[in-house]
Amino acid sequence: MPQLRLALNQIDSTVGDLVQNAESIVHWTRHSAEQGAHLVAFPEMALTGYPVEDLALRPSFVEASRQALRALAARLADEGHGELPVIVGYLDRSETAQPKYGQPAGAPQNAAAVLHRGEVVLTFAKHHLPNYGVFDEFRYFVPGDTLPVVRVHGVDVALAICEDLWQDGGRVPATRSAGAGLLVSINASPYEQNKDDTRLELVRKRAQEAGCTTAYLAMIGGQDELVFDGDSIVVDAGGEVVARAPQFAEGSVILDLDLPAAGAVPQARGGAADGRVVDDGLRIDHVVLSEEPLPAYEAELAGGYAERLDDDEEVYSALVVGLRAYAAKNGFRSVLIGLSGGIDSALVAAIACDALGAQNVYGISMPSKYSSDHSKGDAAELAKRTGLNFRTVPIEPMFDAYMGSLGLTGLAEENLQSRLRGTMLMAVSNQEGHIVLAPGNKSELAVGYSTLYGDSVGAYGPIKDVYKTAIFRLAEWRNRAAVERGQTPPIPENSITKPPSAELRPDQVDTDSLPDYPVLDGILAMYVDRDCGAEEIVAAGYEAEVVGKVLRLVDGAEYKRRQYPPGTKISAKGFGKDRRLPITNRWRESS
């Protein structure tokens, strides 16, 4: 059987940075060539970054992407890599009108191209367009209607883009009908908890359906609230894993594959004849780059199987990558955190130190007359353990001045303390140039247990998609990991074990206002993440009165969530684009 050395480059692209993205593609193509690759691939929309959102609607940006693609093809040839086929994702536009979708010629497309000998020799657009969760691709793109097949050294390679594998039909069965020996899918599929297991089973299933070895190439890095975890996978026709890339790491998976020669697949009906229509009405677009198989070679690269991260390490890594990408890609070098001594700000500080380095993390303890000695001590201990920059600025003089003028009581008095802290953080941010990190977690955001313009201020919320019960688990994991590495655990044990409290009144604890967090998070997981109704939640064993209270809190806090900063998405349904509910809404669940 013919051999082919495939290079899958899981890289981190920045939306809109066509120049630097092209540089990265050239760099990794050069690396792939040095390793003797015969076919090189890059992720979905690697040239433009992903997702481009409404940039896709700007003709100037679409044209800039097309020009950058042609320039990239020419540059690769100029640098001596013209004979090496390179698959690159980019933003294109359709050349013909698509009446079925009500789109004229020139409508944007999520596309990819094969570059060879200084030319763009093949282009195609994503066939299945996702329109759920964070995806709005029907808003931007029109689908492709071809099955692209490129013959490389006597092997027919079918090509697909992300959702083409996640949905049934389309290019996967068409690949079998065309008799391709390899299916390469380029992807920018955002990270979610447990998605790595789902992804593996998907690729196994699609490889068996396609009847050929299938390579799933993934993007890594972060873009706004999304994180991309890499984890590229190659599976043979029988569903066995051939290679698997690391999670959350940029790099190249290079491996040798024994593949059937073009025309040798027995189940193909007619082969990859150019222009032939196959499954789902897809027309085969077949380009021959090199007909002759490669001479047999002995030194085979196996690609390897990267060790998998456990669940807590995986989530923690996603939070670190998300914050690091947001800061770096937006030109921020340092961050500022209000350190209360509690578990949320402690975990945010640990994430920030891991993402940016402790020297770029600034913490302020802002005690009031209600702040306990242990909370002030825990904040200082955290700073000592991590090495972050630390200062203490009491808010009591400012609080007394406000109270002398306004005479506030109850909740207004409590919230004033939080807002004074928020004002101080933003003032220091303006003065010193750090961005403020908001420490709110998903449990608090869900029920509105936060103060607008107080603890909700900031440019980014690293743990906004993490439930409180998971906050404790991640803090414990981070400390264990430190011990295993021979390091000092960053989070004081007291921050983990003491009852959570906002400390805005004497002896206050969170459970004065909320159910115990395991109960609260269980209800929220059903209502927020799975859209279960009150009756279904009660039937699962939760008390009707508690369910009713929690659901009322969630429904009444939508206006607060709309004003919360962006933050790393790690669940299937984070607050934001995943979950879009009206602020003005009189529908109420009843148990």
PDB file of C-alpha atoms in Angstrom, residues 127-386:
ATOM      1  CA  HIS A 127     -21.146  21.804   3.992  1.00  0.00           C
ATOM      2  CA  HIS A 128     -22.911  21.459   7.370  1.00  0.00           C
ATOM      3  CA  LEU A 129     -23.269  24.809   9.148  1.00  0.00           C
ATOM      4  CA  PRO A 130     -23.791  24.690  12.943  1.00  0.00           C
ATOM      5  CA  ASN A 131     -26.455  26.970  14.353  1.00  0.00           C
ATOM      6  CA  TYR A 132     -26.697  26.111  18.040  1.00  0.00           C
ATOM      7  CA  GLY A 133     -24.966  27.081  21.280  1.00  0.00           C
ATOM      8  CA  VAL A 134     -22.222  29.593  20.478  1.00  0.00           C
ATOM      9  CA  PHE A 135     -22.508  28.971  16.741  1.00  0.00           C
ATOM     10  CA  ASP A 136     -24.334  31.338  14.378  1.00  0.00           C
ATOM     11  CA  GLU A 137     -22.986  30.099  11.070  1.00  0.00           C
ATOM     12  CA  PHE A 138     -26.303  30.394   9.241  1.00  0.00           C
ATOM     13  CA  ARG A 139     -26.128  34.093  10.050  1.00  0.00           C
ATOM     14  CA  TYR A 140     -22.844  34.430   8.199  1.00  0.00           C
ATOM     15  CA  PHE A 141     -22.169  31.673   5.713  1.00  0.00           C
ATOM     16  CA  VAL A 142     -23.635  29.705   2.850  1.00  0.00           C
ATOM     17  CA  PRO A 143     -22.712  26.027   2.643  1.00  0.00           C
ATOM     18  CA  GLY A 144     -20.462  24.268   0.195  1.00  0.00           C
ATOM     19  CA  ASP A 145     -21.885  21.697  -2.191  1.00  0.00           C
ATOM     20  CA  THR A 146     -18.809  19.696  -3.191  1.00  0.00           C
ATOM     21  CA  LEU A 147     -16.825  16.749  -1.938  1.00  0.00           C
ATOM     22  CA  PRO A 148     -13.230  17.949  -2.373  1.00  0.00           C
ATOM     23  CA  VAL A 149     -10.752  15.191  -3.156  1.00  0.00           C
ATOM     24  CA  VAL A 150      -7.062  15.759  -3.763  1.00  0.00           C
ATOM     25  CA  ARG A 151      -4.763  12.998  -5.053  1.00  0.00           C
ATOM     26  CA  VAL A 152      -1.401  13.063  -3.313  1.00  0.00           C
ATOM     27  CA  HIS A 153       1.247  10.504  -4.289  1.00  0.00           C
ATOM     28  CA  GLY A 154      -1.402   8.168  -5.634  1.00  0.00           C
ATOM     29  CA  VAL A 155      -3.747   8.424  -2.626  1.00  0.00           C
ATOM     30  CA  ASP A 156      -7.153  10.109  -2.847  1.00  0.00           C
ATOM     31  CA  VAL A 157      -7.650  12.360   0.171  1.00  0.00           C
ATOM     32  CA  ALA A 158     -11.161  13.667   0.902  1.00  0.00           C
ATOM     33  CA  LEU A 159     -11.503  16.917   2.850  1.00  0.00           C
ATOM     34  CA  ALA A 160     -14.073  18.212   5.350  1.00  0.00           C
ATOM     35  CA  ILE A 161     -14.540  21.038   7.851  1.00  0.00           C
ATOM     36  CA  CYS A 162     -15.590  20.488  11.486  1.00  0.00           C
ATOM     37  CA  GLU A 163     -19.403  20.220  11.478  1.00  0.00           C
ATOM     38  CA  ASP A 164     -19.170  18.010   8.402  1.00  0.00           C
ATOM     39  CA  LEU A 165     -18.162  15.294  10.871  1.00  0.00           C
ATOM     40  CA  TRP A 166     -20.449  16.264  13.747  1.00  0.00           C
ATOM     41  CA  GLN A 167     -23.642  15.939  11.672  1.00  0.00           C
ATOM     42  CA  ASP A 168     -24.840  12.803   9.923  1.00  0.00           C
ATOM     43  CA  GLY A 169     -24.708  12.570   6.153  1.00  0.00           C
ATOM     44  CA  GLY A 170     -22.847  14.799   3.766  1.00  0.00           C
ATOM     45  CA  ARG A 171     -19.136  14.417   3.273  1.00  0.00           C
ATOM     46  CA  VAL A 172     -18.587  11.329   5.435  1.00  0.00           C
ATOM     47  CA  PRO A 173     -20.739   8.881   3.402  1.00  0.00           C
ATOM     48  CA  ALA A 174     -19.694  10.745   0.256  1.00  0.00           C
ATOM     49  CA  THR A 175     -16.084   9.927   1.120  1.00  0.00           C
ATOM     50  CA  ARG A 176     -16.926   6.225   1.142  1.00  0.00           C
ATOM     51  CA  SER A 177     -18.792   6.498  -2.155  1.00  0.00           C
ATOM     52  CA  ALA A 178     -15.810   8.262  -3.722  1.00  0.00           C
ATOM     53  CA  GLY A 179     -13.425   5.561  -2.528  1.00  0.00           C
ATOM     54  CA  ALA A 180     -11.020   7.955  -0.810  1.00  0.00           C
ATOM     55  CA  GLY A 181      -8.143   6.435   1.130  1.00  0.00           C
ATOM     56  CA  LEU A 182      -7.966   9.203   3.738  1.00  0.00           C
ATOM     57  CA  LEU A 183     -10.413  11.755   5.148  1.00  0.00           C
ATOM     58  CA  VAL A 184      -8.916  14.908   6.675  1.00  0.00           C
ATOM     59  CA  SER A 185     -11.229  17.144   8.696  1.00  0.00           C
ATOM     60  CA  ILE A 186      -9.967  20.544   9.868  1.00  0.00           C
ATOM     61  CA  ASN A 187     -11.688  21.907  12.958  1.00  0.00           C
ATOM     62  CA  ALA A 188     -12.122  24.780  15.391  1.00  0.00           C
ATOM     63  CA  SER A 189     -14.371  23.025  17.871  1.00  0.00           C
ATOM     64  CA  PRO A 190     -14.509  24.813  21.253  1.00  0.00           C
ATOM     65  CA  TYR A 191     -13.655  23.046  24.477  1.00  0.00           C
ATOM     66  CA  GLU A 192     -16.338  21.720  26.824  1.00  0.00           C
ATOM     67  CA  GLN A 193     -16.057  19.402  29.787  1.00  0.00           C
ATOM     68  CA  ASN A 194     -16.059  15.743  28.694  1.00  0.00           C
ATOM     69  CA  LYS A 195     -16.026  16.719  25.031  1.00  0.00           C
ATOM     70  CA  ASP A 196     -12.755  14.863  24.491  1.00  0.00           C
ATOM     71  CA  ASP A 197     -14.533  11.555  25.099  1.00  0.00           C
ATOM     72  CA  THR A 198     -17.416  12.537  22.805  1.00  0.00           C
ATOM     73  CA  ARG A 199     -14.962  13.661  20.135  1.00  0.00           C
ATOM     74  CA  LEU A 200     -13.038  10.392  20.215  1.00  0.00           C
ATOM     75  CA  GLU A 201     -16.172   8.302  19.772  1.00  0.00           C
ATOM     76  CA  LEU A 202     -17.343  10.606  16.980  1.00  0.00           C
ATOM     77  CA  VAL A 203     -14.116  10.244  15.011  1.00  0.00           C
ATOM     78  CA  ARG A 204     -14.154   6.476  15.466  1.00  0.00           C
ATOM     79  CA  LYS A 205     -17.711   6.292  14.197  1.00  0.00           C
ATOM     80  CA  ARG A 206     -17.076   8.562  11.209  1.00  0.00           C
ATOM     81  CA  ALA A 207     -13.935   6.657  10.199  1.00  0.00           C
ATOM     82  CA  GLN A 208     -15.961   3.457  10.024  1.00  0.00           C
ATOM     83  CA  GLU A 209     -18.724   5.204   8.079  1.00  0.00           C
ATOM     84  CA  ALA A 210     -16.229   6.748   5.665  1.00  0.00           C
ATOM     85  CA  GLY A 211     -14.458   3.420   5.272  1.00  0.00           C
ATOM     86  CA  CYS A 212     -11.015   4.967   5.535  1.00  0.00           C
ATOM     87  CA  THR A 213      -8.444   6.400   7.906  1.00  0.00           C
ATOM     88  CA  THR A 214      -9.762   9.678   9.309  1.00  0.00           C
ATOM     89  CA  ALA A 215      -7.701  12.561  10.670  1.00  0.00           C
ATOM     90  CA  TYR A 216      -9.381  15.107  12.929  1.00  0.00           C
ATOM     91  CA  LEU A 217      -7.211  18.223  13.236  1.00  0.00           C
ATOM     92  CA  ALA A 218      -8.157  20.685  15.994  1.00  0.00           C
ATOM     93  CA  MET A 219      -7.306  24.270  16.865  1.00  0.00           C
ATOM     94  CA  ILE A 220      -5.832  25.267  20.220  1.00  0.00           C
ATOM     95  CA  GLY A 221      -5.772  28.531  22.177  1.00  0.00           C
ATOM     96  CA  GLY A 222      -8.500  30.973  23.109  1.00  0.00           C
ATOM     97  CA  GLN A 223     -10.781  33.567  21.538  1.00  0.00           C
ATOM     98  CA  ASP A 224     -12.851  35.764  23.850  1.00  0.00           C
ATOM     99  CA  GLU A 225     -14.886  33.279  25.907  1.00  0.00           C
ATOM    100  CA  LEU A 226     -14.004  30.208  23.858  1.00  0.00           C
ATOM    101  CA  VAL A 227     -11.094  27.867  24.490  1.00  0.00           C
ATOM    102  CA  PHE A 228      -9.782  25.355  21.958  1.00  0.00           C
ATOM    103  CA  ASP A 229      -8.089  22.310  23.424  1.00  0.00           C
ATOM    104  CA  GLY A 230      -6.306  20.667  20.495  1.00  0.00           C
ATOM    105  CA  ASP A 231      -6.578  16.903  21.022  1.00  0.00           C
ATOM    106  CA  SER A 232      -6.210  16.087  17.314  1.00  0.00           C
ATOM    107  CA  ILE A 233      -6.973  12.443  16.550  1.00  0.00           C
ATOM    108  CA  VAL A 234      -6.143   9.987  13.767  1.00  0.00           C
ATOM    109  CA  VAL A 235      -8.237   6.796  13.567  1.00  0.00           C
ATOM    110  CA  ASP A 236      -7.951   3.942  11.090  1.00  0.00           C
ATOM    111  CA  ALA A 237     -10.843   2.581   9.023  1.00  0.00           C
ATOM    112  CA  GLY A 238     -11.714   0.080  11.740  1.00  0.00           C
ATOM    113  CA  GLY A 239     -12.028   2.744  14.424  1.00  0.00           C
ATOM    114  CA  GLU A 240      -8.693   2.121  16.151  1.00  0.00           C
ATOM    115  CA  VAL A 241      -6.770   5.173  17.331  1.00  0.00           C
ATOM    116  CA  VAL A 242      -3.518   5.630  15.410  1.00  0.00           C
ATOM    117  CA  ALA A 243      -2.368   8.887  17.029  1.00  0.00           C
ATOM    118  CA  ARG A 244      -3.638  11.470  19.490  1.00  0.00           C
ATOM    119  CA  ALA A 245      -2.165  14.915  20.130  1.00  0.00           C
ATOM    120  CA  PRO A 246      -1.741  16.670  23.498  1.00  0.00           C
ATOM    121  CA  GLN A 247      -4.483  18.819  24.975  1.00  0.00           C
ATOM    122  CA  PHE A 248      -3.954  22.585  25.268  1.00  0.00           C
ATOM    123  CA  ALA A 249      -0.590  22.514  23.527  1.00  0.00           C
ATOM    124  CA  GLU A 250       0.449  23.998  20.199  1.00  0.00           C
ATOM    125  CA  GLY A 251       2.415  21.615  18.031  1.00  0.00           C
ATOM    126  CA  SER A 252       2.544  19.199  15.153  1.00  0.00           C
ATOM    127  CA  VAL A 253       1.488  15.567  14.934  1.00  0.00           C
ATOM    128  CA  ILE A 254       3.457  13.904  12.151  1.00  0.00           C
ATOM    129  CA  LEU A 255       2.864  10.277  11.283  1.00  0.00           C
ATOM    130  CA  ASP A 256       3.237   7.783   8.473  1.00  0.00           C
ATOM    131  CA  LEU A 257       0.119   6.124   7.129  1.00  0.00           C
ATOM    132  CA  ASP A 258      -0.277   3.081   4.924  1.00  0.00           C
ATOM    133  CA  LEU A 259      -3.213   3.952   2.688  1.00  0.00           C
ATOM    134  CA  PRO A 260      -4.999   2.319  -0.258  1.00  0.00           C
ATOM    135  CA  ALA A 261      -4.037   3.517  -3.701  1.00  0.00           C
ATOM    136  CA  ALA A 262      -6.581   5.565  -5.622  1.00  0.00           C
ATOM    137  CA  GLY A 263      -9.158   3.253  -7.182  1.00  0.00           C
ATOM    138  CA  ALA A 264      -8.272   0.353  -4.885  1.00  0.00           C
ATOM    139  CA  VAL A 265     -11.171   0.701  -2.438  1.00  0.00           C
ATOM    140  CA  PRO A 266     -13.648  -2.075  -3.290  1.00  0.00           C
ATOM    141  CA  GLN A 267     -16.792  -0.489  -1.840  1.00  0.00           C
ATOM    142  CA  ALA A 268     -16.464   2.715  -3.883  1.00  0.00           C
ATOM    143  CA  ARG A 269     -19.189   3.253  -6.414  1.00  0.00           C
ATOM    144  CA  GLY A 270     -17.524   4.856  -9.401  1.00  0.00           C
ATOM    145  CA  GLY A 271     -14.518   6.265  -7.552  1.00  0.00           C
ATOM    146  CA  ALA A 272     -13.549   9.900  -7.211  1.00  0.00           C
ATOM    147  CA  ALA A 273     -14.495  10.976 -10.710  1.00  0.00           C
ATOM    148  CA  ASP A 274     -14.470  14.738 -11.054  1.00  0.00           C
ATOM    149  CA  GLY A 275     -17.986  16.149 -11.370  1.00  0.00           C
ATOM    150  CA  ARG A 276     -19.738  12.966 -10.270  1.00  0.00           C
ATOM    151  CA  VAL A 277     -22.597  13.542  -7.827  1.00  0.00           C
ATOM    152  CA  VAL A 278     -22.540  11.422  -4.660  1.00  0.00           C
ATOM    153  CA  ASP A 279     -24.338  11.395  -1.298  1.00  0.00           C
ATOM    154  CA  ASP A 280     -26.436  14.443  -0.303  1.00  0.00           C
ATOM    155  CA  GLY A 281     -26.079  15.798  -3.818  1.00  0.00           C
ATOM    156  CA  LEU A 282     -22.404  16.620  -3.328  1.00  0.00           C
ATOM    157  CA  ARG A 283     -20.402  16.985  -6.523  1.00  0.00           C
ATOM    158  CA  ILE A 284     -16.894  15.561  -6.441  1.00  0.00           C
ATOM    159  CA  ASP A 285     -14.246  18.213  -7.046  1.00  0.00           C
ATOM    160  CA  HIS A 286     -11.166  16.117  -7.768  1.00  0.00           C
ATOM    161  CA  VAL A 287      -7.673  17.523  -8.269  1.00  0.00           C
ATOM    162  CA  VAL A 288      -4.652  15.362  -9.055  1.00  0.00           C
ATOM    163  CA  LEU A 289      -1.421  16.734  -7.608  1.00  0.00           C
ATOM    164  CA  SER A 290       0.805  13.676  -7.815  1.00  0.00           C
ATOM    165  CA  GLU A 291      -0.175  10.376  -9.373  1.00  0.00           C
ATOM    166  CA  GLU A 292       2.823   8.185  -8.582  1.00  0.00           C
ATOM    167  CA  PRO A 293       3.060   6.522  -5.150  1.00  0.00           C
ATOM    168  CA  LEU A 294       6.131   7.273  -3.080  1.00  0.00           C
ATOM    169  CA  PRO A 295       8.978   4.784  -3.010  1.00  0.00           C
ATOM    170  CA  ALA A 296       8.766   2.621   0.101  1.00  0.00           C
ATOM    171  CA  TYR A 297      10.683   3.990   3.068  1.00  0.00           C
ATOM    172  CA  GLU A 298      11.610   2.327   6.336  1.00  0.00           C
ATOM    173  CA  ALA A 299      11.766   5.054   8.999  1.00  0.00           C
ATOM    174  CA  GLU A 300       8.146   5.305  10.041  1.00  0.00           C
ATOM    175  CA  LEU A 301       6.798   7.992  12.396  1.00  0.00           C
ATOM    176  CA  ALA A 302       4.010   6.700  14.629  1.00  0.00           C
ATOM    177  CA  GLY A 303       2.564  10.030  15.760  1.00  0.00           C
ATOM    178  CA  GLY A 304       2.241   8.917  19.387  1.00  0.00           C
ATOM    179  CA  TYR A 305      -0.556   8.973  21.913  1.00  0.00           C
ATOM    180  CA  ALA A 306      -0.387  11.901  24.316  1.00  0.00           C
ATOM    181  CA  GLU A 307      -1.279  11.270  27.945  1.00  0.00           C
ATOM    182  CA  ARG A 308      -4.809  12.433  28.760  1.00  0.00           C
ATOM    183  CA  LEU A 309      -5.491  14.964  31.486  1.00  0.00           C
ATOM    184  CA  ASP A 310      -7.836  13.995  34.294  1.00  0.00           C
ATOM    185  CA  ASP A 311     -11.123  15.892  34.506  1.00  0.00           C
ATOM    186  CA  ASP A 312     -10.068  18.520  37.054  1.00  0.00           C
ATOM    187  CA  GLU A 313      -6.695  19.160  35.435  1.00  0.00           C
ATOM    188  CA  GLU A 314      -8.439  19.486  32.069  1.00  0.00           C
ATOM    189  CA  VAL A 315     -10.865  22.142  33.342  1.00  0.00           C
ATOM    190  CA  TYR A 316      -8.130  24.006  35.215  1.00  0.00           C
ATOM    191  CA  SER A 317      -5.944  23.981  32.085  1.00  0.00           C
ATOM    192  CA  ALA A 318      -8.832  25.404  30.058  1.00  0.00           C
ATOM    193  CA  LEU A 319      -9.254  28.244  32.571  1.00  0.00           C
ATOM    194  CA  VAL A 320      -5.537  29.046  32.433  1.00  0.00           C
ATOM    195  CA  VAL A 321      -5.437  28.967  28.628  1.00  0.00           C
ATOM    196  CA  GLY A 322      -8.583  31.088  28.368  1.00  0.00           C
ATOM    197  CA  LEU A 323      -7.239  33.855  30.599  1.00  0.00           C
ATOM    198  CA  ARG A 324      -3.779  33.776  29.041  1.00  0.00           C
ATOM    199  CA  ALA A 325      -5.199  34.060  25.525  1.00  0.00           C
ATOM    200  CA  TYR A 326      -7.598  36.867  26.450  1.00  0.00           C
ATOM    201  CA  ALA A 327      -4.839  38.916  28.058  1.00  0.00           C
ATOM    202  CA  ALA A 328      -2.211  38.322  25.389  1.00  0.00           C
ATOM    203  CA  LYS A 329      -4.446  38.762  22.356  1.00  0.00           C
ATOM    204  CA  ASN A 330      -5.896  41.995  23.707  1.00  0.00           C
ATOM    205  CA  GLY A 331      -2.552  43.478  24.681  1.00  0.00           C
ATOM    206  CA  PHE A 332      -2.897  43.208  28.482  1.00  0.00           C
ATOM    207  CA  ARG A 333       0.211  42.314  30.459  1.00  0.00           C
ATOM    208  CA  SER A 334      -1.014  42.354  34.048  1.00  0.00           C
ATOM    209  CA  VAL A 335      -4.165  41.702  36.053  1.00  0.00           C
ATOM    210  CA  LEU A 336      -5.666  43.011  39.280  1.00  0.00           C
ATOM    211  CA  ILE A 337      -7.735  40.979  41.744  1.00  0.00           C
ATOM    212  CA  GLY A 338      -9.599  41.920  44.899  1.00  0.00           C
ATOM    213  CA  LEU A 339      -8.414  39.341  47.449  1.00  0.00           C
ATOM    214  CA  SER A 340     -11.008  38.629  50.128  1.00  0.00           C
ATOM    215  CA  GLY A 341      -9.420  35.529  51.585  1.00  0.00           C
ATOM    216  CA  GLY A 342     -12.266  33.472  50.145  1.00  0.00           C
ATOM    217  CA  ILE A 343     -12.122  30.507  47.815  1.00  0.00           C
ATOM    218  CA  ASP A 344     -13.259  32.295  44.628  1.00  0.00           C
ATOM    219  CA  SER A 345     -10.675  35.070  44.609  1.00  0.00           C
ATOM    220  CA  ALA A 346      -8.029  32.571  45.739  1.00  0.00           C
ATOM    221  CA  LEU A 347      -8.706  30.271  42.800  1.00  0.00           C
ATOM    222  CA  VAL A 348      -8.791  33.204  40.368  1.00  0.00           C
ATOM    223  CA  ALA A 349      -5.429  34.351  41.716  1.00  0.00           C
ATOM    224  CA  ALA A 350      -3.913  30.881  41.293  1.00  0.00           C
ATOM    225  CA  ILE A 351      -5.213  30.694  37.716  1.00  0.00           C
ATOM    226  CA  ALA A 352      -3.846  34.159  36.982  1.00  0.00           C
ATOM    227  CA  CYS A 353      -0.406  33.322  38.367  1.00  0.00           C
ATOM    228  CA  ASP A 354      -0.285  30.155  36.254  1.00  0.00           C
ATOM    229  CA  ALA A 355      -1.490  32.022  33.165  1.00  0.00           C
ATOM    230  CA  LEU A 356       0.585  35.202  33.359  1.00  0.00           C
ATOM    231  CA  GLY A 357       3.253  34.686  36.002  1.00  0.00           C
ATOM    232  CA  ALA A 358       2.965  35.893  39.596  1.00  0.00           C
ATOM    233  CA  GLN A 359       5.000  39.006  38.786  1.00  0.00           C
ATOM    234  CA  ASN A 360       2.134  40.177  36.552  1.00  0.00           C
ATOM    235  CA  VAL A 361      -0.619  39.568  39.102  1.00  0.00           C
ATOM    236  CA  TYR A 362      -1.631  42.290  41.562  1.00  0.00           C
ATOM    237  CA  GLY A 363      -3.876  41.675  44.536  1.00  0.00           C
ATOM    238  CA  ILE A 364      -5.572  44.143  46.868  1.00  0.00           C
ATOM    239  CA  SER A 365      -7.086  43.248  50.212  1.00  0.00           C
ATOM    240  CA  MET A 366      -9.866  45.751  50.984  1.00  0.00           C
ATOM    241  CA  PRO A 367     -11.124  44.909  54.469  1.00  0.00           C
ATOM    242  CA  SER A 368     -14.140  46.531  56.060  1.00  0.00           C
ATOM    243  CA  LYS A 369     -15.160  46.552  59.710  1.00  0.00           C
ATOM    244  CA  TYR A 370     -16.949  43.248  59.048  1.00  0.00           C
ATOM    245  CA  SER A 371     -13.891  41.484  57.605  1.00  0.00           C
ATOM    246  CA  SER A 372     -12.638  38.709  59.846  1.00  0.00           C
ATOM    247  CA  ASP A 373      -9.022  38.452  60.907  1.00  0.00           C
ATOM    248  CA  HIS A 374      -8.723  35.052  59.250  1.00  0.00           C
ATOM    249  CA  SER A 375      -9.953  36.439  55.916  1.00  0.00           C
ATOM    250  CA  LYS A 376      -7.378  39.223  56.009  1.00  0.00           C
ATOM    251  CA  GLY A 377      -4.754  36.681  56.993  1.00  0.00           C
ATOM    252  CA  ASP A 378      -5.796  34.223  54.286  1.00  0.00           C
ATOM    253  CA  ALA A 379      -5.440  36.907  51.612  1.00  0.00           C
ATOM    254  CA  ALA A 380      -1.937  37.749  52.814  1.00  0.00           C
ATOM    255  CA  GLU A 381      -1.020  34.072  53.031  1.00  0.00           C
ATOM    256  CA  LEU A 382      -2.172  33.500  49.450  1.00  0.00           C
ATOM    257  CA  ALA A 383       0.057  36.353  48.293  1.00  0.00           C
ATOM    258  CA  LYS A 384       3.001  34.928  50.210  1.00  0.00           C
ATOM    259  CA  ARG A 385       2.507  31.445  48.739  1.00  0.00           C
ATOM    260  CA  THR A 386       2.104  32.574  45.141  1.00  0.00           C
TER     261      THR A 386
END
